PDB file of C-alpha atoms in Angstrom:
ATOM      1  CA  ASP A   1      -9.965  14.563 -33.182  1.00  0.00           C
ATOM      2  CA  ALA A   2     -11.975  12.072 -34.721  1.00  0.00           C
ATOM      3  CA  LYS A   3     -15.432  12.196 -33.503  1.00  0.00           C
ATOM      4  CA  THR A   4     -18.557   9.795 -33.305  1.00  0.00           C
ATOM      5  CA  THR A   5     -22.290   9.975 -33.471  1.00  0.00           C
ATOM      6  CA  GLN A   6     -24.371   7.245 -31.492  1.00  0.00           C
ATOM      7  CA  PRO A   7     -27.936   7.111 -30.875  1.00  0.00           C
ATOM      8  CA  ASN A   8     -29.045   8.398 -27.396  1.00  0.00           C
ATOM      9  CA  SER A   9     -31.020   5.340 -26.460  1.00  0.00           C
ATOM     10  CA  MET A  10     -32.095   1.665 -28.159  1.00  0.00           C
ATOM     11  CA  GLU A  11     -34.065  -0.851 -26.555  1.00  0.00           C
ATOM     12  CA  SER A  12     -33.941  -4.615 -26.894  1.00  0.00           C
ATOM     13  CA  ASN A  13     -35.972  -7.680 -25.530  1.00  0.00           C
ATOM     14  CA  GLU A  14     -33.988 -10.263 -23.790  1.00  0.00           C
ATOM     15  CA  GLU A  15     -32.452 -13.514 -26.214  1.00  0.00           C
ATOM     16  CA  GLU A  16     -32.730 -10.970 -29.010  1.00  0.00           C
ATOM     17  CA  PRO A  17     -29.867  -9.546 -31.365  1.00  0.00           C
ATOM     18  CA  VAL A  18     -29.003  -6.029 -31.026  1.00  0.00           C
ATOM     19  CA  HIS A  19     -27.177  -3.922 -33.601  1.00  0.00           C
ATOM     20  CA  LEU A  20     -25.655  -0.674 -31.677  1.00  0.00           C
ATOM     21  CA  PRO A  21     -24.610   2.006 -35.011  1.00  0.00           C
ATOM     22  CA  CYS A  22     -21.955   4.226 -34.690  1.00  0.00           C
ATOM     23  CA  ASN A  23     -20.881   6.806 -37.329  1.00  0.00           C
ATOM     24  CA  HIS A  24     -17.260   8.438 -37.553  1.00  0.00           C
ATOM     25  CA  SER A  25     -17.351   9.958 -40.908  1.00  0.00           C
ATOM     26  CA  THR A  26     -14.166  11.763 -40.157  1.00  0.00           C
ATOM     27  CA  ILE A  27     -12.389   8.794 -39.062  1.00  0.00           C
ATOM     28  CA  SER A  28      -8.609   8.681 -41.065  1.00  0.00           C
ATOM     29  CA  GLY A  29      -6.914   5.707 -41.954  1.00  0.00           C
ATOM     30  CA  THR A  30      -5.146   4.759 -39.050  1.00  0.00           C
ATOM     31  CA  ASP A  31      -8.139   5.402 -36.209  1.00  0.00           C
ATOM     32  CA  TYR A  32      -8.885   1.934 -34.567  1.00  0.00           C
ATOM     33  CA  ILE A  33     -12.319   1.745 -33.491  1.00  0.00           C
ATOM     34  CA  HIS A  34     -13.285   1.097 -30.028  1.00  0.00           C
ATOM     35  CA  TRP A  35     -16.281  -0.078 -28.203  1.00  0.00           C
ATOM     36  CA  TYR A  36     -16.530  -0.080 -24.495  1.00  0.00           C
ATOM     37  CA  ARG A  37     -19.539  -0.061 -22.108  1.00  0.00           C
ATOM     38  CA  GLN A  38     -20.405   1.060 -18.698  1.00  0.00           C
ATOM     39  CA  LEU A  39     -22.895  -0.981 -16.517  1.00  0.00           C
ATOM     40  CA  PRO A  40     -24.326   0.723 -13.606  1.00  0.00           C
ATOM     41  CA  SER A  41     -22.213   2.044 -10.624  1.00  0.00           C
ATOM     42  CA  GLN A  42     -19.022   0.322 -12.390  1.00  0.00           C
ATOM     43  CA  GLY A  43     -15.714   1.362 -15.014  1.00  0.00           C
ATOM     44  CA  PRO A  44     -16.104   1.210 -18.091  1.00  0.00           C
ATOM     45  CA  GLU A  45     -15.319  -2.272 -19.500  1.00  0.00           C
ATOM     46  CA  TYR A  46     -13.552  -3.369 -23.334  1.00  0.00           C
ATOM     47  CA  VAL A  47     -15.969  -4.586 -25.388  1.00  0.00           C
ATOM     48  CA  ILE A  48     -14.109  -5.025 -28.766  1.00  0.00           C
ATOM     49  CA  HIS A  49     -11.827  -3.278 -31.406  1.00  0.00           C
ATOM     50  CA  GLY A  50     -11.026  -3.341 -35.118  1.00  0.00           C
ATOM     51  CA  LEU A  51      -9.352  -1.409 -37.904  1.00  0.00           C
ATOM     52  CA  THR A  52     -10.745  -2.365 -41.324  1.00  0.00           C
ATOM     53  CA  SER A  53     -11.944  -6.215 -41.087  1.00  0.00           C
ATOM     54  CA  ASN A  54     -15.185  -7.338 -39.109  1.00  0.00           C
ATOM     55  CA  VAL A  55     -14.206  -8.418 -35.880  1.00  0.00           C
ATOM     56  CA  ASN A  56     -15.641 -11.312 -33.510  1.00  0.00           C
ATOM     57  CA  ASN A  57     -14.649 -12.237 -29.629  1.00  0.00           C
ATOM     58  CA  ARG A  58     -16.493 -13.796 -26.824  1.00  0.00           C
ATOM     59  CA  MET A  59     -18.841 -10.849 -26.191  1.00  0.00           C
ATOM     60  CA  ALA A  60     -19.380  -9.359 -29.555  1.00  0.00           C
ATOM     61  CA  SER A  61     -18.934  -8.743 -33.010  1.00  0.00           C
ATOM     62  CA  LEU A  62     -17.989  -5.602 -34.805  1.00  0.00           C
ATOM     63  CA  ALA A  63     -19.160  -4.627 -38.516  1.00  0.00           C
ATOM     64  CA  ILE A  64     -16.802  -2.335 -39.907  1.00  0.00           C
ATOM     65  CA  ALA A  65     -18.407  -0.611 -43.340  1.00  0.00           C
ATOM     66  CA  GLU A  66     -16.367  -0.735 -46.391  1.00  0.00           C
ATOM     67  CA  ASP A  67     -15.196   3.149 -46.243  1.00  0.00           C
ATOM     68  CA  ARG A  68     -14.689   2.968 -42.474  1.00  0.00           C
ATOM     69  CA  LYS A  69     -17.137   5.973 -41.858  1.00  0.00           C
ATOM     70  CA  SER A  70     -19.504   3.759 -39.588  1.00  0.00           C
ATOM     71  CA  SER A  71     -19.500   0.560 -37.659  1.00  0.00           C
ATOM     72  CA  THR A  72     -22.146  -1.563 -35.865  1.00  0.00           C
ATOM     73  CA  LEU A  73     -21.718  -3.527 -32.691  1.00  0.00           C
ATOM     74  CA  ILE A  74     -23.782  -6.528 -32.444  1.00  0.00           C
ATOM     75  CA  LEU A  75     -24.974  -8.466 -29.210  1.00  0.00           C
ATOM     76  CA  HIS A  76     -25.979 -11.874 -30.674  1.00  0.00           C
ATOM     77  CA  ARG A  77     -27.957 -12.531 -27.685  1.00  0.00           C
ATOM     78  CA  ALA A  78     -29.009  -9.797 -25.203  1.00  0.00           C
ATOM     79  CA  THR A  79     -29.460 -10.345 -21.667  1.00  0.00           C
ATOM     80  CA  LEU A  80     -30.391  -8.387 -18.738  1.00  0.00           C
ATOM     81  CA  ARG A  81     -26.493  -7.899 -17.739  1.00  0.00           C
ATOM     82  CA  ASP A  82     -25.797  -6.145 -21.120  1.00  0.00           C
ATOM     83  CA  ALA A  83     -28.118  -3.257 -19.884  1.00  0.00           C
ATOM     84  CA  ALA A  84     -25.497  -0.427 -19.924  1.00  0.00           C
ATOM     85  CA  VAL A  85     -24.248   2.545 -21.946  1.00  0.00           C
ATOM     86  CA  TYR A  86     -22.040   1.821 -25.062  1.00  0.00           C
ATOM     87  CA  TYR A  87     -19.532   3.909 -25.920  1.00  0.00           C
ATOM     88  CA  CYS A  88     -17.808   3.919 -29.666  1.00  0.00           C
ATOM     89  CA  ILE A  89     -14.333   5.649 -29.625  1.00  0.00           C
ATOM     90  CA  LEU A  90     -11.457   6.150 -31.903  1.00  0.00           C
ATOM     91  CA  PRO A  91      -8.116   6.738 -29.796  1.00  0.00           C
ATOM     92  CA  ASN A  92      -6.216   9.935 -30.596  1.00  0.00           C
ATOM     93  CA  ALA A  93      -3.487   8.084 -33.114  1.00  0.00           C
ATOM     94  CA  GLY A  94      -0.565  10.366 -32.431  1.00  0.00           C
ATOM     95  CA  GLY A  95       0.932  13.801 -31.378  1.00  0.00           C
ATOM     96  CA  THR A  96      -0.223  15.207 -27.827  1.00  0.00           C
ATOM     97  CA  SER A  97      -2.950  13.017 -25.890  1.00  0.00           C
ATOM     98  CA  TYR A  98      -1.947   9.948 -27.450  1.00  0.00           C
ATOM     99  CA  GLY A  99      -4.479   7.038 -27.049  1.00  0.00           C
ATOM    100  CA  LYS A 100      -6.605   9.067 -25.367  1.00  0.00           C
ATOM    101  CA  LEU A 101     -10.175   7.513 -24.956  1.00  0.00           C
ATOM    102  CA  THR A 102     -12.429  10.180 -25.636  1.00  0.00           C
ATOM    103  CA  PHE A 103     -15.905   9.197 -24.169  1.00  0.00           C
ATOM    104  CA  GLY A 104     -19.217  10.722 -25.848  1.00  0.00           C
ATOM    105  CA  GLN A 105     -22.813  10.548 -24.439  1.00  0.00           C
ATOM    106  CA  GLY A 106     -22.939   7.065 -25.868  1.00  0.00           C
ATOM    107  CA  THR A 107     -25.957   4.721 -26.461  1.00  0.00           C
ATOM    108  CA  ILE A 108     -28.115   3.928 -23.254  1.00  0.00           C
ATOM    109  CA  LEU A 109     -29.284   0.071 -23.777  1.00  0.00           C
ATOM    110  CA  THR A 110     -32.170  -0.996 -22.203  1.00  0.00           C
ATOM    111  CA  VAL A 111     -32.763  -4.766 -22.547  1.00  0.00           C
ATOM    112  CA  HIS A 112     -36.871  -6.097 -21.352  1.00  0.00           C
ATOM    113  CA  PRO A 113     -36.975  -9.410 -19.810  1.00  0.00           C
TER     114      PRO A 113
ATOM    115  CA  GLU S   1      -6.200 -11.955 -12.194  1.00  0.00           C
ATOM    116  CA  ALA S   2      -5.669  -8.713 -14.614  1.00  0.00           C
ATOM    117  CA  GLN S   3      -6.920  -5.798 -12.501  1.00  0.00           C
ATOM    118  CA  VAL S   4      -7.008  -2.158 -11.850  1.00  0.00           C
ATOM    119  CA  THR S   5      -7.011  -0.990  -8.177  1.00  0.00           C
ATOM    120  CA  GLN S   6      -7.960   2.248  -7.074  1.00  0.00           C
ATOM    121  CA  ASN S   7      -8.269   3.650  -3.175  1.00  0.00           C
ATOM    122  CA  PRO S   8     -10.281   4.786  -1.620  1.00  0.00           C
ATOM    123  CA  ARG S   9     -13.279   3.589  -3.155  1.00  0.00           C
ATOM    124  CA  TYR S  10     -15.279   6.298  -1.436  1.00  0.00           C
ATOM    125  CA  LEU S  11     -14.337   9.756   0.207  1.00  0.00           C
ATOM    126  CA  ILE S  12     -15.557  12.759   1.782  1.00  0.00           C
ATOM    127  CA  THR S  13     -13.468  15.505   2.634  1.00  0.00           C
ATOM    128  CA  VAL S  14     -13.326  18.940   3.463  1.00  0.00           C
ATOM    129  CA  THR S  15     -12.118  21.922   1.134  1.00  0.00           C
ATOM    130  CA  GLY S  16      -8.231  22.166   1.096  1.00  0.00           C
ATOM    131  CA  LYS S  17      -7.329  19.203   2.785  1.00  0.00           C
ATOM    132  CA  LYS S  18      -4.730  17.722   0.419  1.00  0.00           C
ATOM    133  CA  LEU S  19      -5.483  14.323  -0.786  1.00  0.00           C
ATOM    134  CA  THR S  20      -4.321  11.204  -2.660  1.00  0.00           C
ATOM    135  CA  VAL S  21      -5.983   8.772  -4.605  1.00  0.00           C
ATOM    136  CA  THR S  22      -3.865   5.522  -5.432  1.00  0.00           C
ATOM    137  CA  CYS S  23      -4.325   3.555  -8.738  1.00  0.00           C
ATOM    138  CA  SER S  24      -2.099   0.332  -9.338  1.00  0.00           C
ATOM    139  CA  GLN S  25      -2.388  -2.021 -11.993  1.00  0.00           C
ATOM    140  CA  ASN S  26      -0.469  -5.692 -12.086  1.00  0.00           C
ATOM    141  CA  MET S  27      -0.471  -6.027 -16.009  1.00  0.00           C
ATOM    142  CA  ASN S  28       3.137  -4.512 -16.681  1.00  0.00           C
ATOM    143  CA  HIS S  29       1.282  -1.632 -18.843  1.00  0.00           C
ATOM    144  CA  GLU S  30       2.951   1.600 -19.789  1.00  0.00           C
ATOM    145  CA  TYR S  31       0.369   3.467 -20.429  1.00  0.00           C
ATOM    146  CA  MET S  32      -1.896   4.895 -17.516  1.00  0.00           C
ATOM    147  CA  SER S  33      -4.322   7.989 -17.226  1.00  0.00           C
ATOM    148  CA  TRP S  34      -6.950   9.046 -15.176  1.00  0.00           C
ATOM    149  CA  TYR S  35     -10.531  10.394 -15.638  1.00  0.00           C
ATOM    150  CA  ARG S  36     -13.715  11.862 -14.283  1.00  0.00           C
ATOM    151  CA  GLN S  37     -17.005  11.614 -14.940  1.00  0.00           C
ATOM    152  CA  ASP S  38     -19.430  14.265 -13.818  1.00  0.00           C
ATOM    153  CA  PRO S  39     -23.442  13.920 -15.010  1.00  0.00           C
ATOM    154  CA  GLY S  40     -24.020  15.322 -18.334  1.00  0.00           C
ATOM    155  CA  LEU S  41     -20.500  15.641 -19.321  1.00  0.00           C
ATOM    156  CA  GLY S  42     -19.432  11.943 -19.421  1.00  0.00           C
ATOM    157  CA  LEU S  43     -15.926  10.812 -18.814  1.00  0.00           C
ATOM    158  CA  ARG S  44     -13.103  13.235 -19.085  1.00  0.00           C
ATOM    159  CA  GLN S  45      -9.321  12.923 -19.384  1.00  0.00           C
ATOM    160  CA  ILE S  46      -7.298  14.522 -16.430  1.00  0.00           C
ATOM    161  CA  TYR S  47      -3.895  13.162 -17.014  1.00  0.00           C
ATOM    162  CA  TYR S  48      -1.951  10.412 -18.554  1.00  0.00           C
ATOM    163  CA  SER S  49       1.512   8.752 -18.438  1.00  0.00           C
ATOM    164  CA  MET S  50       2.742   7.148 -21.120  1.00  0.00           C
ATOM    165  CA  ASN S  51       5.943   5.177 -19.275  1.00  0.00           C
ATOM    166  CA  VAL S  52       7.702   6.217 -16.066  1.00  0.00           C
ATOM    167  CA  GLU S  53       8.149   9.613 -15.374  1.00  0.00           C
ATOM    168  CA  VAL S  54       6.477  10.567 -18.523  1.00  0.00           C
ATOM    169  CA  THR S  55       3.159  12.423 -17.893  1.00  0.00           C
ATOM    170  CA  ASP S  56       1.056  14.829 -19.587  1.00  0.00           C
ATOM    171  CA  LYS S  57      -2.102  16.605 -19.382  1.00  0.00           C
ATOM    172  CA  GLY S  58      -5.314  15.705 -20.626  1.00  0.00           C
ATOM    173  CA  ASP S  59      -8.549  17.909 -20.993  1.00  0.00           C
ATOM    174  CA  VAL S  60      -9.358  18.967 -17.398  1.00  0.00           C
ATOM    175  CA  PRO S  61      -5.939  19.015 -15.241  1.00  0.00           C
ATOM    176  CA  GLU S  62      -6.510  21.966 -13.416  1.00  0.00           C
ATOM    177  CA  GLY S  63      -6.014  21.417  -9.967  1.00  0.00           C
ATOM    178  CA  TYR S  64      -4.834  17.844 -10.151  1.00  0.00           C
ATOM    179  CA  LYS S  65      -1.414  16.368  -9.780  1.00  0.00           C
ATOM    180  CA  VAL S  66       0.188  13.178 -10.858  1.00  0.00           C
ATOM    181  CA  SER S  67       3.435  10.991 -10.673  1.00  0.00           C
ATOM    182  CA  ARG S  68       4.719   8.011 -12.558  1.00  0.00           C
ATOM    183  CA  LYS S  69       7.921   6.810 -10.213  1.00  0.00           C
ATOM    184  CA  GLU S  70       6.925   3.082 -10.913  1.00  0.00           C
ATOM    185  CA  LYS S  71       5.137   1.550 -13.464  1.00  0.00           C
ATOM    186  CA  ARG S  72       2.708  -0.021 -11.666  1.00  0.00           C
ATOM    187  CA  ASN S  73       1.380   3.248  -9.820  1.00  0.00           C
ATOM    188  CA  PHE S  74      -0.068   6.116 -10.950  1.00  0.00           C
ATOM    189  CA  PRO S  75      -1.440   8.146  -7.910  1.00  0.00           C
ATOM    190  CA  LEU S  76      -3.778  11.307  -8.356  1.00  0.00           C
ATOM    191  CA  ILE S  77      -3.062  14.224  -5.790  1.00  0.00           C
ATOM    192  CA  LEU S  78      -5.352  16.873  -5.151  1.00  0.00           C
ATOM    193  CA  GLU S  79      -3.260  19.331  -3.520  1.00  0.00           C
ATOM    194  CA  SER S  80      -6.210  21.710  -2.317  1.00  0.00           C
ATOM    195  CA  PRO S  81      -9.467  20.131  -3.198  1.00  0.00           C
ATOM    196  CA  SER S  82     -12.446  22.251  -3.863  1.00  0.00           C
ATOM    197  CA  PRO S  83     -16.121  21.422  -4.044  1.00  0.00           C
ATOM    198  CA  ASN S  84     -16.259  21.316  -7.936  1.00  0.00           C
ATOM    199  CA  GLN S  85     -13.737  18.476  -7.749  1.00  0.00           C
ATOM    200  CA  THR S  86     -16.670  16.373  -6.131  1.00  0.00           C
ATOM    201  CA  SER S  87     -16.939  13.750  -8.953  1.00  0.00           C
ATOM    202  CA  LEU S  88     -16.461   9.955  -9.662  1.00  0.00           C
ATOM    203  CA  TYR S  89     -12.726   9.120 -10.768  1.00  0.00           C
ATOM    204  CA  PHE S  90     -11.552   6.182 -12.789  1.00  0.00           C
ATOM    205  CA  CYS S  91      -8.051   5.198 -13.105  1.00  0.00           C
ATOM    206  CA  ALA S  92      -6.804   3.171 -16.364  1.00  0.00           C
ATOM    207  CA  SER S  93      -4.126   1.523 -18.174  1.00  0.00           C
ATOM    208  CA  SER S  94      -3.427  -0.246 -21.257  1.00  0.00           C
ATOM    209  CA  SER S  95      -0.003  -1.677 -22.735  1.00  0.00           C
ATOM    210  CA  SER S  96      -0.082   0.339 -26.184  1.00  0.00           C
ATOM    211  CA  GLY S  97      -2.587   3.360 -25.718  1.00  0.00           C
ATOM    212  CA  ARG S  98      -4.581   2.946 -28.602  1.00  0.00           C
ATOM    213  CA  LEU S  99      -3.938  -0.411 -30.196  1.00  0.00           C
ATOM    214  CA  THR S 100      -5.172  -2.707 -27.326  1.00  0.00           C
ATOM    215  CA  GLU S 101      -7.787  -2.563 -24.987  1.00  0.00           C
ATOM    216  CA  ALA S 102      -7.926  -0.583 -21.696  1.00  0.00           C
ATOM    217  CA  PHE S 103      -8.892  -1.809 -18.329  1.00  0.00           C
ATOM    218  CA  PHE S 104     -10.440   0.539 -15.727  1.00  0.00           C
ATOM    219  CA  GLY S 105     -10.554   0.375 -12.519  1.00  0.00           C
ATOM    220  CA  GLN S 106     -14.098   0.793  -9.975  1.00  0.00           C
ATOM    221  CA  GLY S 107     -13.764   4.092  -9.448  1.00  0.00           C
ATOM    222  CA  THR S 108     -13.498   6.402  -6.386  1.00  0.00           C
ATOM    223  CA  ARG S 109     -16.835   8.643  -5.509  1.00  0.00           C
ATOM    224  CA  LEU S 110     -15.473  11.653  -4.157  1.00  0.00           C
ATOM    225  CA  THR S 111     -17.259  14.371  -2.391  1.00  0.00           C
ATOM    226  CA  VAL S 112     -15.581  17.596  -1.049  1.00  0.00           C
ATOM    227  CA  VAL S 113     -17.391  20.062   0.995  1.00  0.00           C
TER     228      VAL S 113
END
């Protein structure tokens, strides 16, 4: 399974952009990069995913390095509601456990008022 | 509204008393899975199902059973619960397993005494 590495924690101020990095140096050509977040006392919530090109949606942007060995989740204007644990995941691409989401420790994002 | 519904949300039971945690999704998703979340260990996959009557073990299947008789339902069965199964459980569903987003339920907090 391709593994990901994220910082344990990051802090931001409200209304400022946040860049959450993820390293996945063993990524294969068919691995998608998914981001999820988990707010306190809730189930994980999908944020965004991509393969090669940068992606945008209403929640965030995903910037993928040209060699795909790293990616960055960008929250353009952090709010207090964005305080959560953010997970960078490469779902299993095939064989057994197809589609499995392997959650690491993630990055705890703290947003200050 | 697209959702994954788990019941019950909270359950306290005694060792050895069989229990079932239900999971239902209203999105016609083929792929469903169960995870447990424990402090320091993150979320780990218990079982998954790629379609009706197709189930397979995840990372921590011991002590659990599942069934997938209908597309929308994926119950988690603990035939003889033990205290080490005290945990927070999440059900998830997606249309493709890795190409699209996964939706998670709100979680079931199980305590086995």
